[in-house]
């Protein structure tokens, strides 16, 4: 080890500088979005994002507009917040129950159900979307929050993750609780679920980010502007003729910033959530 | 402790019936099924039923209030130039994203794991940030950077290098470039994390042994590191293939409803166009069934070629 550090100071410089450049490239689109949000939107629409521009054109107009006049944008924001919150609560509740049972109980059909979870993980949602869309029409759920949230309520990836996590829980606690007279459900909610907190945090982030950024399914089932979520609403502004670039730019910044702030505080859980497929089986 | 007294209190007060029922629900042979019942219901309603329904629909002509079986004709209609265009776009996209999103993350993660690099945490975090942005927002930024005018960032760079400006969204090659770039930008950091995690499992003694044998850095990488990365590589390739075939947003954000000459049309985009926009659900379902078969066959071939099934025998 010593040999390397002495021999290769140049290599170290090269490696560190190249990584700095790579990271700047990775962050560039987000930084340029942030910077562009302070530029006149008409110019952005005409010229795109330029590398050089007149710094004296920087102003707060886009934000003034969005905070005072873009009521429709805040409607989308509210829809996205509600849908994300409901998705997180329901999918965590149901998926953790299922994953937990698959991990701690020995019951007939356990392996079958677990294989079923893995199988659904493999089937792309896009293939089921037309029949599901039809189902939503016949249940008269089109253009409701319910239609958006329903397919996400029991997430196979979360079930899988919770199962892997719950396998490692101390089962002696369950027996102890039974002797104390606790019910099976009491054991889960009062003893085991709190122990699963780190996995709940990771899945809250995975499911929350998924719901916040979800596009194709809400695009199918949401019809009216007042029901749109942020990605759908912002996409409607993405027309070459649009004169709403102020809302589009400043609005985009405000969909990303909360997520990045959360990421800075809960990095560990974000990483665990987004790389969940990598857990060992 | 508290819940115990509450439970007995509840069990004592009502009549015998509910008491028995509670006992039944609470028995250890029944409770697991209560726990997994949300999954059973959601599987039946949201996975099993739609799968069967998709297959049935693919043999039907579906018009409002008028559904009839039309045999294989949806499937024979699939064999048309637009579908082949969508399939070839998707296939090229899958190949490019799989290659780039496996090779580059391996190299970067090995470097990031080496002793040459300081500030590992900051680098890792910044590479991860793109995964947080929605494809729509990110695509919008890319669209503004890769605008047609000479004033947009990408063309400015080209002009500085003495090259001609490109109408990024109007050429087949540059359209594909934009979609692949967007996907690679977004998922690079996540894949690096997968490989970094796998690198932690390589026993340090192996490197030391290789060093004693006089192995060069490249040889160490080839014969020590790479074999340990094989399982995670198979995993990343598999999810990249599946996600590649599911691609829709990366195309939608650049061209919304339709791209010139269908340069950005993908298979899922074609399902959306036919099934939702044209309201030809039977045809859309048939494309979906074909897509499902393609994904299964490709994943299966990939898993055989990479020897993922052999592991069980060892």
mmCIF file of C-alpha atoms in Angstrom, chain B residues 149-279:
data_model
loop_
_atom_site.group_PDB
_atom_site.id
_atom_site.type_symbol
_atom_site.label_atom_id
_atom_site.label_comp_id
_atom_site.label_asym_id
_atom_site.label_seq_id
_atom_site.Cartn_x
_atom_site.Cartn_y
_atom_site.Cartn_z
ATOM 1 C CA UNK B 149 -30.624 26.771 -32.225
ATOM 2 C CA UNK B 150 -26.939 27.708 -32.237
ATOM 3 C CA UNK B 151 -27.460 29.237 -28.797
ATOM 4 C CA UNK B 152 -28.283 25.958 -27.015
ATOM 5 C CA UNK B 153 -25.463 24.439 -24.973
ATOM 6 C CA UNK B 154 -24.761 21.345 -27.080
ATOM 7 C CA UNK B 155 -24.584 23.264 -30.352
ATOM 8 C CA UNK B 156 -22.478 25.976 -28.741
ATOM 9 C CA UNK B 157 -19.899 23.339 -27.880
ATOM 10 C CA UNK B 158 -20.031 21.893 -31.384
ATOM 11 C CA UNK B 159 -19.559 25.346 -32.877
ATOM 12 C CA UNK B 160 -16.581 26.047 -30.641
ATOM 13 C CA UNK B 161 -15.045 22.819 -31.888
ATOM 14 C CA UNK B 162 -15.626 24.074 -35.406
ATOM 15 C CA UNK B 163 -18.448 21.645 -36.132
ATOM 16 C CA UNK B 164 -21.880 22.282 -37.617
ATOM 17 C CA UNK B 165 -24.928 22.637 -35.385
ATOM 18 C CA UNK B 166 -27.163 19.592 -35.137
ATOM 19 C CA UNK B 167 -30.949 19.472 -35.084
ATOM 20 C CA UNK B 168 -30.863 16.992 -32.251
ATOM 21 C CA UNK B 169 -34.496 15.986 -32.176
ATOM 22 C CA UNK B 170 -34.860 15.573 -35.931
ATOM 23 C CA UNK B 171 -32.208 13.012 -36.899
ATOM 24 C CA UNK B 172 -32.500 9.298 -36.276
ATOM 25 C CA UNK B 173 -28.989 8.981 -34.797
ATOM 26 C CA UNK B 174 -29.171 12.075 -32.624
ATOM 27 C CA UNK B 175 -32.655 11.186 -31.404
ATOM 28 C CA UNK B 176 -31.358 7.812 -30.238
ATOM 29 C CA UNK B 177 -28.333 9.573 -28.761
ATOM 30 C CA UNK B 178 -30.602 11.831 -26.673
ATOM 31 C CA UNK B 179 -32.663 8.939 -25.296
ATOM 32 C CA UNK B 180 -29.604 6.825 -24.462
ATOM 33 C CA UNK B 181 -27.819 9.803 -22.937
ATOM 34 C CA UNK B 182 -30.798 10.628 -20.730
ATOM 35 C CA UNK B 183 -31.099 7.034 -19.488
ATOM 36 C CA UNK B 184 -27.352 6.660 -18.900
ATOM 37 C CA UNK B 185 -27.145 9.967 -17.100
ATOM 38 C CA UNK B 186 -30.023 8.996 -14.856
ATOM 39 C CA UNK B 187 -29.008 5.426 -13.922
ATOM 40 C CA UNK B 188 -25.197 5.583 -13.924
ATOM 41 C CA UNK B 189 -24.940 6.411 -10.212
ATOM 42 C CA UNK B 190 -27.317 3.652 -9.145
ATOM 43 C CA UNK B 191 -25.385 1.031 -11.102
ATOM 44 C CA UNK B 192 -22.096 2.297 -9.683
ATOM 45 C CA UNK B 193 -23.547 1.691 -6.218
ATOM 46 C CA UNK B 194 -24.456 -1.890 -7.155
ATOM 47 C CA UNK B 195 -20.906 -2.576 -8.290
ATOM 48 C CA UNK B 196 -19.379 -0.760 -5.329
ATOM 49 C CA UNK B 197 -21.411 -2.952 -2.982
ATOM 50 C CA UNK B 198 -20.178 -6.074 -4.770
ATOM 51 C CA UNK B 199 -16.576 -4.864 -4.610
ATOM 52 C CA UNK B 200 -16.770 -4.848 -0.821
ATOM 53 C CA UNK B 201 -17.145 -8.634 -1.008
ATOM 54 C CA UNK B 202 -13.825 -9.237 -2.756
ATOM 55 C CA UNK B 203 -11.465 -10.688 -0.121
ATOM 56 C CA UNK B 204 -8.476 -8.389 0.323
ATOM 57 C CA UNK B 205 -6.153 -11.393 0.710
ATOM 58 C CA UNK B 206 -6.725 -12.278 -2.928
ATOM 59 C CA UNK B 207 -5.268 -8.949 -4.021
ATOM 60 C CA UNK B 208 -2.315 -9.431 -1.717
ATOM 61 C CA UNK B 209 -1.721 -12.929 -3.052
ATOM 62 C CA UNK B 210 -1.893 -11.623 -6.613
ATOM 63 C CA UNK B 211 0.563 -8.863 -5.740
ATOM 64 C CA UNK B 212 3.029 -11.397 -4.332
ATOM 65 C CA UNK B 213 2.708 -13.323 -7.586
ATOM 66 C CA UNK B 214 3.674 -10.106 -9.332
ATOM 67 C CA UNK B 215 0.332 -9.390 -11.016
ATOM 68 C CA UNK B 216 -0.059 -5.988 -12.648
ATOM 69 C CA UNK B 217 -3.015 -3.789 -11.803
ATOM 70 C CA UNK B 218 -4.770 -4.738 -15.001
ATOM 71 C CA UNK B 219 -4.270 -8.451 -14.345
ATOM 72 C CA UNK B 220 -5.599 -8.062 -10.818
ATOM 73 C CA UNK B 221 -8.679 -6.371 -12.244
ATOM 74 C CA UNK B 222 -9.157 -9.068 -14.865
ATOM 75 C CA UNK B 223 -8.567 -12.180 -12.758
ATOM 76 C CA UNK B 224 -9.511 -11.124 -9.238
ATOM 77 C CA UNK B 225 -12.044 -8.313 -9.437
ATOM 78 C CA UNK B 226 -14.107 -9.238 -12.498
ATOM 79 C CA UNK B 227 -14.983 -12.813 -11.435
ATOM 80 C CA UNK B 228 -16.329 -11.436 -8.162
ATOM 81 C CA UNK B 229 -18.454 -8.926 -10.014
ATOM 82 C CA UNK B 230 -20.131 -11.585 -12.143
ATOM 83 C CA UNK B 231 -23.310 -12.097 -10.088
ATOM 84 C CA UNK B 232 -24.025 -8.383 -9.773
ATOM 85 C CA UNK B 233 -23.243 -7.918 -13.466
ATOM 86 C CA UNK B 234 -25.829 -10.540 -14.388
ATOM 87 C CA UNK B 235 -28.305 -8.766 -12.153
ATOM 88 C CA UNK B 236 -27.618 -5.328 -13.642
ATOM 89 C CA UNK B 237 -27.797 -6.678 -17.200
ATOM 90 C CA UNK B 238 -31.133 -8.354 -16.453
ATOM 91 C CA UNK B 239 -32.799 -5.270 -14.995
ATOM 92 C CA UNK B 240 -31.305 -3.076 -17.727
ATOM 93 C CA UNK B 241 -32.769 -5.316 -20.421
ATOM 94 C CA UNK B 242 -36.199 -5.346 -18.794
ATOM 95 C CA UNK B 243 -36.194 -1.598 -18.146
ATOM 96 C CA UNK B 244 -34.917 -0.950 -21.660
ATOM 97 C CA UNK B 245 -37.805 -2.810 -23.247
ATOM 98 C CA UNK B 246 -40.225 -0.932 -20.987
ATOM 99 C CA UNK B 247 -38.885 2.426 -22.079
ATOM 100 C CA UNK B 248 -41.457 5.136 -22.761
ATOM 101 C CA UNK B 249 -40.809 8.353 -20.856
ATOM 102 C CA UNK B 250 -37.369 9.007 -22.369
ATOM 103 C CA UNK B 251 -39.067 9.108 -25.740
ATOM 104 C CA UNK B 252 -42.227 10.936 -24.650
ATOM 105 C CA UNK B 253 -40.323 13.802 -23.091
ATOM 106 C CA UNK B 254 -38.479 14.567 -26.332
ATOM 107 C CA UNK B 255 -41.359 14.184 -28.782
ATOM 108 C CA UNK B 256 -44.608 13.948 -26.739
ATOM 109 C CA UNK B 257 -47.115 12.293 -29.031
ATOM 110 C CA UNK B 258 -45.052 11.560 -32.107
ATOM 111 C CA UNK B 259 -41.527 11.857 -33.461
ATOM 112 C CA UNK B 260 -40.603 12.719 -37.066
ATOM 113 C CA UNK B 261 -40.375 9.473 -39.034
ATOM 114 C CA UNK B 262 -40.971 7.619 -35.746
ATOM 115 C CA UNK B 263 -37.299 7.992 -34.846
ATOM 116 C CA UNK B 264 -38.217 7.921 -31.169
ATOM 117 C CA UNK B 265 -41.053 5.398 -31.227
ATOM 118 C CA UNK B 266 -40.647 2.539 -28.746
ATOM 119 C CA UNK B 267 -42.709 -0.613 -28.277
ATOM 120 C CA UNK B 268 -44.447 0.730 -25.173
ATOM 121 C CA UNK B 269 -44.920 4.024 -27.009
ATOM 122 C CA UNK B 270 -46.620 2.049 -29.787
ATOM 123 C CA UNK B 271 -48.891 0.354 -27.230
ATOM 124 C CA UNK B 272 -49.797 3.792 -25.884
ATOM 125 C CA UNK B 273 -50.374 5.199 -29.358
ATOM 126 C CA UNK B 274 -52.542 2.303 -30.569
ATOM 127 C CA UNK B 275 -54.250 1.208 -27.352
ATOM 128 C CA UNK B 276 -54.959 4.579 -25.750
ATOM 129 C CA UNK B 277 -54.726 7.292 -28.383
ATOM 130 C CA UNK B 278 -56.324 5.296 -31.214
ATOM 131 C CA UNK B 279 -58.481 3.417 -28.719
#
